[in-house]
Short mmCIF file of C-alpha atoms and ligand atoms in Angstrom, two decimals:
data_model
loop_
_atom_site.label_atom_id
_atom_site.label_comp_id
_atom_site.label_asym_id
_atom_site.label_seq_id
_atom_site.Cartn_x
_atom_site.Cartn_y
_atom_site.Cartn_z
CA UNK U 174 60.68 -56.44 122.87
CA UNK U 175 60.06 -57.78 119.29
CA UNK U 176 59.04 -60.95 117.79
CA UNK U 177 61.88 -62.84 115.48
CA UNK U 178 62.10 -62.89 111.67
CA UNK U 179 64.10 -65.55 109.62
CA UNK U 180 64.49 -65.86 105.78
CA UNK U 181 66.87 -67.11 103.45
CA UNK U 182 68.44 -63.70 102.18
CA UNK U 183 70.86 -65.76 99.04
CA UNK U 184 68.67 -66.42 95.80
CA UNK U 185 66.76 -69.95 96.49
CA UNK U 186 68.36 -72.91 94.62
CA UNK U 187 71.41 -74.65 94.16
CA UNK U 188 74.83 -72.49 95.65
CA UNK U 189 78.16 -73.11 97.22
CA UNK U 190 76.58 -71.29 100.50
CA UNK U 191 72.94 -69.92 101.71
CA UNK U 192 72.84 -67.25 104.01
CA UNK U 193 69.36 -67.83 106.78
CA UNK U 194 69.05 -64.35 108.42
CA UNK U 195 67.35 -64.17 111.52
CA UNK U 196 66.69 -61.19 113.62
CA UNK U 197 64.55 -60.17 116.72
CA UNK U 198 65.28 -59.75 120.51
CA UNK U 199 65.13 -64.10 120.81
CA UNK U 200 67.25 -64.28 117.70
CA UNK U 201 70.41 -65.78 119.32
CA UNK U 202 68.67 -67.93 122.20
CA UNK U 203 66.37 -69.41 119.40
CA UNK U 204 69.71 -70.28 117.14
CA UNK U 205 71.11 -72.01 120.61
CA UNK U 206 68.41 -73.84 121.46
CA UNK U 207 69.50 -75.93 118.08
CA UNK U 208 73.36 -74.72 117.34
CA UNK U 209 75.99 -77.36 118.74
CA UNK U 210 79.59 -75.15 118.88
CA UNK U 211 82.21 -74.88 121.02
CA UNK U 212 80.60 -71.91 123.19
CA UNK U 213 76.45 -70.67 123.52
CA UNK U 214 75.94 -68.39 121.23
CA UNK U 215 74.30 -66.61 123.99
CA UNK U 216 77.01 -66.46 125.81
CA UNK U 217 79.86 -65.28 122.98
CA UNK U 218 80.15 -61.74 121.81
CA UNK U 219 79.44 -59.17 119.09
CA UNK U 220 80.24 -59.50 115.46
CA UNK U 221 81.91 -62.70 115.73
CA UNK U 222 81.70 -65.84 113.81
CA UNK U 223 80.90 -69.54 115.35
CA UNK U 224 81.35 -73.00 113.58
CA UNK U 225 79.58 -75.75 114.54
CA UNK U 226 76.23 -77.57 113.95
CA UNK U 227 73.15 -77.39 113.80
CA UNK U 228 70.47 -80.27 115.52
CA UNK U 229 67.34 -81.62 115.37
CA UNK U 230 66.58 -84.31 118.11
CA UNK U 231 70.38 -85.22 117.84
CA UNK U 232 70.29 -85.35 114.65
CA UNK U 233 73.27 -83.12 111.84
CA UNK U 234 70.78 -81.36 109.77
CA UNK U 235 74.35 -79.18 108.69
CA UNK U 236 77.82 -77.83 109.40
CA UNK U 237 77.50 -74.08 109.09
CA UNK U 238 78.86 -70.82 110.58
CA UNK U 239 76.77 -68.09 112.69
CA UNK U 240 77.38 -64.76 112.76
CA UNK U 241 75.88 -62.67 115.91
CA UNK U 242 75.32 -59.29 115.93
CA UNK U 243 74.02 -57.38 119.17
CA UNK U 244 71.65 -54.91 119.29
CA UNK U 245 72.09 -52.12 118.75
CA UNK U 246 74.85 -53.03 116.00
CA UNK U 247 73.55 -55.18 113.85
CA UNK U 248 71.61 -54.00 110.15
CA UNK U 249 68.51 -53.54 112.01
CA UNK U 250 69.34 -52.48 115.43
CA UNK U 251 68.13 -55.93 117.00
CA UNK U 252 70.07 -58.81 117.92
CA UNK U 253 70.82 -60.85 114.56
CA UNK U 254 71.79 -64.22 113.33
CA UNK U 255 73.38 -64.97 109.93
CA UNK U 256 73.87 -68.80 109.67
CA UNK U 257 75.78 -69.69 106.06
CA UNK U 258 74.49 -73.12 105.38
CA UNK U 259 75.32 -75.49 102.62
CA UNK U 260 73.03 -74.08 100.11
CA UNK U 261 70.77 -77.01 99.34
CA UNK U 262 66.98 -75.94 99.03
CA UNK U 263 66.48 -78.81 101.29
CA UNK U 264 68.99 -78.22 103.86
CA UNK U 265 68.03 -74.45 103.86
CA UNK U 266 64.18 -75.63 104.23
CA UNK U 267 65.41 -77.70 107.49
CA UNK U 268 66.85 -75.21 109.04
CA UNK U 269 64.47 -72.36 108.63
CA UNK U 270 61.67 -75.24 109.53
CA UNK U 271 63.51 -76.27 112.91
CA UNK U 272 63.81 -72.26 113.97
CA UNK U 273 59.87 -71.75 113.37
CA UNK U 274 59.32 -74.62 115.65
CA UNK U 275 61.47 -72.83 118.52
CA UNK U 276 60.00 -69.66 117.84
CA UNK U 277 61.32 -68.20 114.89
CA UNK U 278 58.38 -66.73 111.92
CA UNK U 279 59.03 -65.98 108.43
CA UNK U 280 59.40 -62.35 107.98
CA UNK U 281 57.97 -60.87 105.01
CA UNK U 282 59.58 -58.69 102.00
CA UNK U 283 61.16 -56.27 103.13
CA UNK U 284 61.13 -56.44 106.91
CA UNK U 285 64.80 -56.70 107.82
CA UNK U 286 64.96 -53.09 106.63
CA UNK U 287 61.74 -51.94 107.53
CA UNK U 288 63.05 -52.55 111.28
CA UNK U 289 66.51 -50.98 110.68
CA UNK U 290 64.38 -47.98 109.54
CA UNK U 291 61.88 -47.98 112.43
CA UNK U 292 65.32 -48.32 114.53
CA UNK U 293 66.94 -45.69 112.77
CA UNK U 294 69.58 -47.17 111.40
CA UNK U 295 68.59 -46.07 107.46
CA UNK U 296 66.45 -43.14 106.68
CA UNK U 297 63.09 -43.30 103.64
CA UNK U 298 65.48 -42.83 100.88
CA UNK U 299 68.92 -44.95 102.17
CA UNK U 300 66.09 -47.49 102.45
CA UNK U 301 64.35 -47.08 98.73
CA UNK U 302 68.11 -46.93 97.98
CA UNK U 303 68.47 -50.54 99.20
CA UNK U 304 66.29 -51.44 96.80
CA UNK U 305 66.81 -49.69 93.86
CA UNK U 306 70.63 -51.73 94.49
CA UNK U 307 69.38 -54.87 94.68
CA UNK U 308 67.36 -54.30 91.45
CA UNK U 309 69.92 -51.72 89.50
CA UNK U 310 70.58 -52.53 85.85
CA UNK U 311 73.24 -50.79 85.38
CA UNK U 312 76.75 -50.25 87.13
CA UNK U 313 76.33 -46.29 87.18
CA UNK U 314 72.14 -46.43 89.13
CA UNK U 315 74.21 -49.05 91.62
CA UNK U 316 76.51 -46.67 92.33
CA UNK U 317 74.16 -43.66 92.54
CA UNK U 318 72.14 -45.63 94.45
CA UNK U 319 74.86 -46.83 96.89
CA UNK U 320 75.95 -42.24 97.10
CA UNK U 321 72.06 -41.56 97.83
CA UNK U 322 72.63 -44.34 100.40
CA UNK U 323 75.63 -42.25 102.39
CA UNK U 324 73.15 -40.02 102.79
CA UNK U 325 74.57 -36.82 101.27
CA UNK U 326 71.19 -35.94 99.36
CA UNK U 327 68.75 -36.02 102.06
CA UNK U 328 70.80 -33.54 103.35
CA UNK U 329 70.00 -31.34 100.72
CA UNK U 330 66.23 -31.98 100.57
CA UNK U 331 66.16 -31.39 104.21
CA UNK U 332 67.84 -28.21 104.65
CA UNK U 333 65.77 -26.97 102.02
CA UNK U 334 62.62 -27.94 104.14
CA UNK U 335 63.60 -26.57 107.10
CA UNK U 336 64.27 -23.18 104.80
CA UNK U 337 60.69 -23.13 103.65
CA UNK U 338 59.59 -23.72 107.67
CA UNK U 339 62.09 -20.91 108.23
CA UNK U 340 59.83 -18.29 105.99
CA UNK U 341 55.95 -19.79 107.30
CA UNK U 342 57.69 -19.18 110.58
CA UNK U 343 58.32 -16.18 110.08
CA UNK U 344 55.20 -14.80 107.71
CA UNK U 345 52.81 -16.48 111.06
CA UNK U 346 55.12 -14.21 113.44
CA UNK U 347 54.64 -11.78 111.60
CA UNK U 348 50.44 -11.89 111.87
CA UNK U 349 51.30 -11.07 115.42
CA UNK U 350 53.02 -7.45 114.94
CA UNK U 351 49.94 -6.77 112.28
CA UNK U 352 49.20 -3.91 113.34
CA UNK U 353 52.22 -2.57 113.91
CA UNK U 354 52.70 -3.09 109.96
CA UNK U 355 56.14 -5.18 110.24
CA UNK U 356 57.83 -7.02 107.50
CA UNK U 357 60.36 -9.30 108.98
CA UNK U 358 61.21 -10.82 105.91
CA UNK U 359 60.59 -8.67 101.93
CA UNK U 360 58.51 -10.23 99.96
CA UNK U 361 60.57 -10.34 97.01
CA UNK U 362 63.66 -12.34 98.69
CA UNK U 363 60.41 -14.86 99.79
CA UNK U 364 59.32 -15.47 96.04
CA UNK U 365 62.97 -15.59 95.50
CA UNK U 366 63.71 -18.13 97.54
CA UNK U 367 60.08 -20.12 97.10
CA UNK U 368 60.95 -20.01 93.38
CA UNK U 369 64.87 -21.32 93.74
CA UNK U 370 62.72 -23.94 95.19
CA UNK U 371 60.06 -24.79 92.50
CA UNK U 372 63.07 -25.07 90.21
CA UNK U 373 65.22 -27.45 92.28
CA UNK U 374 62.10 -29.94 92.94
CA UNK U 375 61.22 -29.60 88.64
CA UNK U 376 64.63 -30.49 87.86
CA UNK U 377 65.09 -33.52 90.14
CA UNK U 378 61.16 -34.12 89.15
CA UNK U 379 62.70 -34.11 85.52
CA UNK U 380 65.83 -36.33 85.84
CA UNK U 381 63.10 -39.53 86.70
CA UNK U 382 63.15 -40.56 83.46
CA UNK U 383 66.74 -41.33 83.23
CA UNK U 384 66.44 -42.76 86.63
CA UNK U 385 64.14 -45.54 85.43
CA UNK U 386 66.66 -45.91 82.66
CA UNK U 387 69.40 -46.42 85.35
CA UNK U 388 66.94 -48.97 87.31
CA UNK U 389 65.42 -50.67 84.40
CA UNK U 390 67.68 -50.67 81.55
CA UNK U 391 67.47 -47.96 78.40
CA UNK U 392 64.62 -49.49 75.97
CA UNK U 393 64.75 -50.28 72.15
CA UNK U 394 62.08 -51.25 69.96
CA UNK U 395 62.55 -52.31 66.42
CA UNK U 396 59.67 -51.98 64.23
CA UNK U 397 58.89 -52.10 60.79
CA UNK U 398 56.87 -53.07 58.23
CA UNK U 399 56.90 -57.49 57.59
CA UNK U 400 60.50 -58.32 56.34
CA UNK U 401 61.96 -55.79 56.76
CA UNK U 402 64.86 -57.58 58.60
CA UNK U 403 64.16 -56.53 61.65
CA UNK U 404 64.65 -60.13 63.06
CA UNK U 405 67.63 -61.17 61.32
CA UNK U 406 68.58 -56.90 63.13
CA UNK U 407 67.73 -58.82 66.41
CA UNK U 408 69.64 -61.61 66.17
CA UNK U 409 72.82 -59.80 64.35
CA UNK U 410 73.06 -57.51 67.84
CA UNK U 411 72.27 -60.15 70.14
CA UNK U 412 75.02 -62.57 68.19
CA UNK U 413 72.86 -65.33 68.56
CA UNK U 414 70.05 -67.10 66.71
CA UNK U 415 67.56 -65.97 69.24
CA UNK U 416 64.09 -64.82 66.87
CA UNK U 417 62.82 -66.93 64.14
CA UNK U 418 63.98 -65.64 60.52
CA UNK U 419 61.71 -66.79 57.44
CA UNK U 420 60.94 -65.12 54.15
CA UNK U 421 56.92 -65.25 54.42
CA UNK U 422 56.34 -62.02 55.69
CA UNK U 423 54.60 -62.23 59.26
CA UNK U 424 56.61 -64.42 60.64
CA UNK U 425 57.06 -62.79 64.18
CA UNK U 426 53.74 -62.52 65.87
CA UNK U 427 54.23 -61.96 69.64
CA UNK U 428 57.46 -59.76 71.13
CA UNK U 429 60.99 -61.15 72.16
CA UNK U 430 62.96 -59.35 74.45
CA UNK U 431 66.60 -59.79 75.41
CA UNK U 432 69.27 -57.40 76.92
CA UNK U 433 72.23 -56.43 76.01
CA UNK U 434 75.01 -55.33 78.23
CA UNK U 435 76.72 -52.07 76.53
CA UNK U 436 79.52 -50.30 78.45
CA UNK U 437 77.94 -51.08 82.43
CA UNK U 438 74.23 -49.92 80.58
CA UNK U 439 71.55 -52.31 80.68
CA UNK U 440 70.23 -51.93 77.53
CA UNK U 441 67.17 -53.82 76.15
CA UNK U 442 66.10 -54.91 72.29
CA UNK U 443 62.88 -55.82 71.62
CA UNK U 444 61.63 -57.64 68.17
CA UNK U 445 58.17 -56.74 67.11
CA UNK U 446 55.59 -58.46 64.62
CA UNK U 447 55.80 -56.85 61.44
CA UNK U 448 52.83 -53.46 61.39
CA UNK U 449 51.15 -54.02 58.29
CA UNK U 450 47.24 -54.47 57.50
CA UNK U 451 46.04 -58.24 57.80
CA UNK U 452 42.99 -60.72 58.47
CA UNK U 453 45.21 -62.71 60.25
CA UNK U 454 43.53 -62.93 64.43
CA UNK U 455 47.09 -63.71 66.07
CA UNK U 456 48.77 -61.45 63.77
CA UNK U 457 46.44 -58.46 64.26
CA UNK U 458 46.90 -59.01 68.84
CA UNK U 459 50.85 -59.18 67.73
CA UNK U 460 50.95 -55.96 66.10
CA UNK U 461 48.43 -54.39 69.81
CA UNK U 462 51.14 -56.14 71.20
CA UNK U 463 53.66 -53.24 68.75
CA UNK U 464 52.13 -50.65 70.72
CA UNK U 465 52.63 -51.16 73.82
CA UNK U 466 56.12 -51.67 73.24
CA UNK U 467 56.70 -48.53 71.47
CA UNK U 468 55.01 -46.72 74.01
CA UNK U 469 57.60 -47.98 76.84
CA UNK U 470 60.71 -47.40 74.29
CA UNK U 471 63.07 -44.81 74.91
CA UNK U 472 64.65 -45.37 71.64
CA UNK U 473 62.72 -46.59 67.96
CA UNK U 474 64.29 -48.29 65.26
CA UNK U 475 62.21 -48.16 62.31
CA UNK U 476 63.93 -50.91 60.03
CA UNK U 477 63.57 -50.09 55.80
CA UNK U 478 63.96 -52.71 53.40
CA UNK U 479 65.99 -50.54 50.79
CA UNK U 480 65.94 -53.16 48.42
CA UNK U 481 62.40 -52.32 47.99
CA UNK U 482 63.07 -48.10 47.74
CA UNK U 483 64.63 -45.42 50.29
CA UNK U 484 61.37 -43.71 51.48
CA UNK U 485 59.01 -47.44 51.77
CA UNK U 486 58.98 -46.89 55.15
CA UNK U 487 59.06 -42.93 55.73
CA UNK U 488 55.20 -42.95 56.23
CA UNK U 489 55.62 -45.60 58.86
CA UNK U 490 58.17 -43.43 60.54
CA UNK U 491 56.11 -40.39 60.35
CA UNK U 492 53.32 -41.77 62.27
CA UNK U 493 56.06 -43.34 64.97
CA UNK U 494 57.62 -40.13 65.86
CA UNK U 495 54.12 -37.72 65.87
CA UNK U 496 52.48 -41.09 68.36
CA UNK U 497 55.52 -41.67 70.32
CA UNK U 498 57.52 -38.29 70.62
CA UNK U 499 59.48 -38.91 73.95
CA UNK U 500 61.14 -41.39 72.12
CA UNK U 501 64.34 -40.99 70.67
CA UNK U 502 63.03 -42.20 66.10
CA UNK U 503 65.98 -44.03 64.17
CA UNK U 504 65.64 -45.16 60.85
CA UNK U 505 68.22 -48.03 59.68
CA UNK U 506 67.76 -48.87 56.09
CA UNK U 507 69.11 -52.56 55.66
CA UNK U 508 69.60 -54.88 53.05
CA UNK U 509 71.97 -52.36 51.58
CA UNK U 510 73.74 -55.64 49.84
CA UNK U 511 70.79 -56.18 47.70
CA UNK U 512 70.25 -52.87 46.73
CA UNK U 513 72.52 -50.54 44.61
CA UNK U 514 72.88 -47.69 47.11
CA UNK U 515 76.30 -45.64 48.52
CA UNK U 516 74.51 -43.65 50.99
CA UNK U 517 75.96 -42.73 54.43
CA UNK U 518 74.94 -42.63 57.93
CA UNK U 519 73.86 -39.46 59.27
CA UNK U 520 71.74 -38.47 62.35
CA UNK U 521 69.72 -41.35 63.20
CA UNK U 522 70.04 -42.40 59.51
CA UNK U 523 71.84 -45.93 59.01
CA UNK U 524 72.51 -47.92 56.45
CA UNK U 525 73.15 -51.93 57.48
CA UNK U 526 72.45 -55.11 56.60
CA UNK U 527 71.38 -57.46 59.25
CA UNK U 528 71.87 -60.34 57.14
CA UNK U 529 75.56 -59.41 56.05
CA UNK U 530 76.35 -57.83 59.73
CA UNK U 531 77.52 -54.97 57.89
CA UNK U 532 77.68 -51.78 59.38
CA UNK U 533 76.07 -53.04 63.30
CA UNK U 534 79.00 -52.25 65.09
CA UNK U 535 78.71 -49.01 64.56
CA UNK U 536 74.57 -49.14 65.24
CA UNK U 537 75.92 -50.99 68.38
CA UNK U 538 78.67 -47.56 69.31
CA UNK U 539 75.34 -45.09 68.15
CA UNK U 540 72.99 -46.71 70.51
CA UNK U 541 75.07 -47.08 73.63
CA UNK U 542 75.95 -43.32 73.52
CA UNK U 543 72.56 -42.99 73.15
CA UNK U 544 72.18 -44.83 76.81
CA UNK U 545 74.61 -42.92 77.95
CA UNK U 546 73.35 -39.56 77.03
CA UNK U 547 70.29 -40.38 78.33
CA UNK U 548 71.21 -41.04 81.43
CA UNK U 549 73.18 -37.97 82.57
CA UNK U 550 70.86 -36.01 84.31
CA UNK U 551 71.37 -37.99 87.13
CA UNK U 552 73.77 -37.31 89.81
CA UNK U 553 72.46 -37.71 92.56
CA UNK U 554 70.06 -39.75 93.16
CA UNK U 555 67.55 -42.40 91.45
CA UNK U 556 64.13 -40.38 91.47
CA UNK U 557 61.14 -43.43 92.20
CA UNK U 558 57.43 -43.06 91.04
CA UNK U 559 56.79 -41.68 94.47
CA UNK U 560 59.03 -38.96 94.87
CA UNK U 561 57.76 -37.47 91.64
CA UNK U 562 54.52 -37.05 92.95
CA UNK U 563 55.47 -35.49 95.70
CA UNK U 564 57.49 -33.33 94.20
CA UNK U 565 55.21 -32.13 91.84
CA UNK U 566 53.20 -31.64 95.03
CA UNK U 567 55.71 -29.73 96.33
CA UNK U 568 56.18 -27.91 93.10
CA UNK U 569 51.98 -27.09 92.97
CA UNK U 570 52.24 -25.25 96.66
CA UNK U 571 54.87 -23.67 96.15
CA UNK U 572 53.63 -22.18 92.85
CA UNK U 573 50.06 -21.45 94.30
CA UNK U 574 52.41 -19.57 97.60
CA UNK U 575 54.03 -17.46 94.80
CA UNK U 576 50.27 -16.53 93.68
CA UNK U 577 49.03 -15.83 96.97
CA UNK U 578 52.01 -13.48 97.61
CA UNK U 579 51.59 -11.01 94.18
CA UNK U 580 48.17 -11.10 94.36
CA UNK U 581 48.24 -9.89 98.32
CA UNK U 582 46.44 -12.23 100.25
CA UNK U 583 47.68 -12.20 103.87
CA UNK U 584 50.32 -14.01 105.03
CA UNK U 585 48.28 -16.95 106.76
CA UNK U 586 46.93 -17.89 103.03
CA UNK U 587 50.63 -18.09 101.69
CA UNK U 588 51.95 -19.76 105.25
CA UNK U 589 49.40 -22.72 104.93
CA UNK U 590 50.33 -23.44 101.34
CA UNK U 591 54.52 -23.65 102.25
CA UNK U 592 53.82 -25.99 105.37
CA UNK U 593 52.16 -28.33 102.56
CA UNK U 594 54.93 -28.10 100.00
CA UNK U 595 57.19 -29.12 103.85
CA UNK U 596 54.97 -31.91 104.66
CA UNK U 597 55.52 -33.38 101.05
CA UNK U 598 58.79 -33.21 101.04
CA UNK U 599 59.32 -34.68 104.72
CA UNK U 600 57.41 -37.76 103.21
CA UNK U 601 59.69 -37.64 100.34
CA UNK U 602 63.05 -37.60 102.81
CA UNK U 603 60.78 -40.12 106.00
CA UNK U 604 60.95 -37.19 108.48
CA UNK U 605 57.07 -37.03 107.46
CA UNK U 606 55.76 -41.24 107.48
CA UNK U 607 52.53 -42.87 107.51
CA UNK U 608 51.69 -46.93 107.72
CA UNK U 609 50.81 -46.51 103.93
CA UNK U 610 54.30 -44.80 102.83
CA UNK U 611 56.08 -48.25 104.03
CA UNK U 612 53.97 -50.71 103.43
CA UNK U 613 54.12 -49.15 99.66
CA UNK U 614 57.77 -49.08 100.05
CA UNK U 615 58.71 -52.22 101.18
CA UNK U 616 56.20 -54.37 98.79
CA UNK U 617 58.92 -53.95 96.26
CA UNK U 618 61.54 -55.98 98.35
CA UNK U 619 62.05 -59.21 98.10
CA UNK U 620 61.82 -61.65 101.16
CA UNK U 621 65.24 -61.40 103.26
CA UNK U 622 66.22 -58.25 103.29
N1 LIG K 250 69.75 -59.70 51.49
C1 LIG K 250 69.14 -59.34 52.53
N2 LIG K 250 68.09 -60.06 53.04
C2 LIG K 250 67.85 -60.27 54.39
C3 LIG K 250 68.06 -58.77 55.52
N3 LIG K 250 68.24 -59.01 56.27
C4 LIG K 250 66.96 -60.61 56.86
N4 LIG K 250 66.80 -60.56 54.87
C5 LIG K 250 65.80 -61.46 54.75
O1 LIG K 250 64.32 -61.24 54.89
C6 LIG K 250 63.76 -61.65 55.30
C7 LIG K 250 62.94 -61.54 56.44
O2 LIG K 250 63.63 -61.82 57.77
P1 LIG K 250 63.18 -61.54 59.22
O3 LIG K 250 64.42 -60.98 60.05
O4 LIG K 250 62.03 -62.78 59.27
O5 LIG K 250 62.03 -60.16 58.95
P2 LIG K 250 61.55 -59.22 60.02
O6 LIG K 250 61.49 -58.04 59.40
O7 LIG K 250 60.75 -60.08 61.60
O8 LIG K 250 59.87 -60.75 59.31
P3 LIG K 250 58.23 -60.13 60.35
O9 LIG K 250 58.86 -60.43 61.72
O10 LIG K 250 57.62 -61.14 59.57
O11 LIG K 250 58.06 -59.23 60.08
C8 LIG K 250 64.96 -63.08 55.21
O12 LIG K 250 64.53 -63.71 53.76
C9 LIG K 250 65.78 -62.41 55.25
O13 LIG K 250 66.82 -63.72 55.46
C10 LIG K 250 69.85 -58.51 54.29
O14 LIG K 250 70.37 -57.44 55.23
N5 LIG K 250 70.30 -58.41 53.34
MG1 LIG K 251 60.00 -61.23 62.33
#
């Protein structure tokens, strides 16, 4: 028997409808203690919806519908009720307090999904994809997570793990025939299979950056010397006046972030303080912030004021390219309206007037293409930090197995490495799990999921 948990499953605030969710062996009878409909909920069939009033001491709190799911046929695998009530924070609080007085308790973040996992309704990767679907910032991210939820991918990792377990078992079996010098499996074949597994895991782990882009969006930092027009470009890209523009150098001190949705991709654009030598403490702090912004940017736009000169920002561009080799650095020449130039856009070099909105559409198109290209690697699965750590562990153990074979070490040494790799793989798929792993995963969830 489990205790019964309760939480609001829809976002807090005023809305047309809200859904309060309960799960646990007593959930149906707990709701029944306050529900007045045609039938008692304890008597109704699973997967049916019932109209009625929620009553506290003969006073109607709200008119609701209650959907009843009986174990094991529910999301959590337990008896569950979903109450659709009116979307008022006061009503919701009343209903939740009432049902807590009747024996439910407030759910922890992700506790419904945790129960689904513990009852075998979802595997660990499916649990993580639930979180990814909720938090996804792009259509492709949500679709990939949904595919992952369907569970095809875990199959492949499980097969890989099984293949490695078989190799380890054969190696251990050979030890029993050590005196007879029998090879149950050729060394070359082991090496080939292990190396294939290494390549596969490396490839997966390399798609982490792309997965992050699908999850959180593609980040673009706009950097440049003061007064180059960064805030003007920021506003032009967003098509609204969001950042303050002025002719005084050092206008932007803090950084400002806004999201654009371009062709299903979420693109985060960040306007930063102009970079220069200064004694102003606030500005110095702003310039320090620029570094943290650029450090997490997938693309860095260096905005150059071409009315000063075309090579005015070359030094800055070189320094930034060296400092952030992982980012795509693009030079954009601004203020072409007030300079005599007839230059053409080329690879990673653009000519615009942020103020007169010239060349902005081309720049946007380029950004969209780059953002989409950056997620092309992701096919089956959104790799997260937990997966990356474990995949790197798998690669390390398997490399050490190959090394052991090549150095002619005995089977025990090789099979220990391979078994360690299969343990890490098992932690990815959830075939092996610990309370710590679970807590870490569920801390990303919202209450009510
Ligand atoms: N002629 C012309 N002026 C521009 C253009 N873009 C920006 N400006 C002007 O340049 C000045 C500085 O613009 P901002 O957008 O505030 O520049 P910034 O790079 O954000 O400046 P800081 O925040 O101080 O670093 C303002 O007077 C803008 O009107 C442009 O395309 N053409
Ligand atoms: Mg500015």
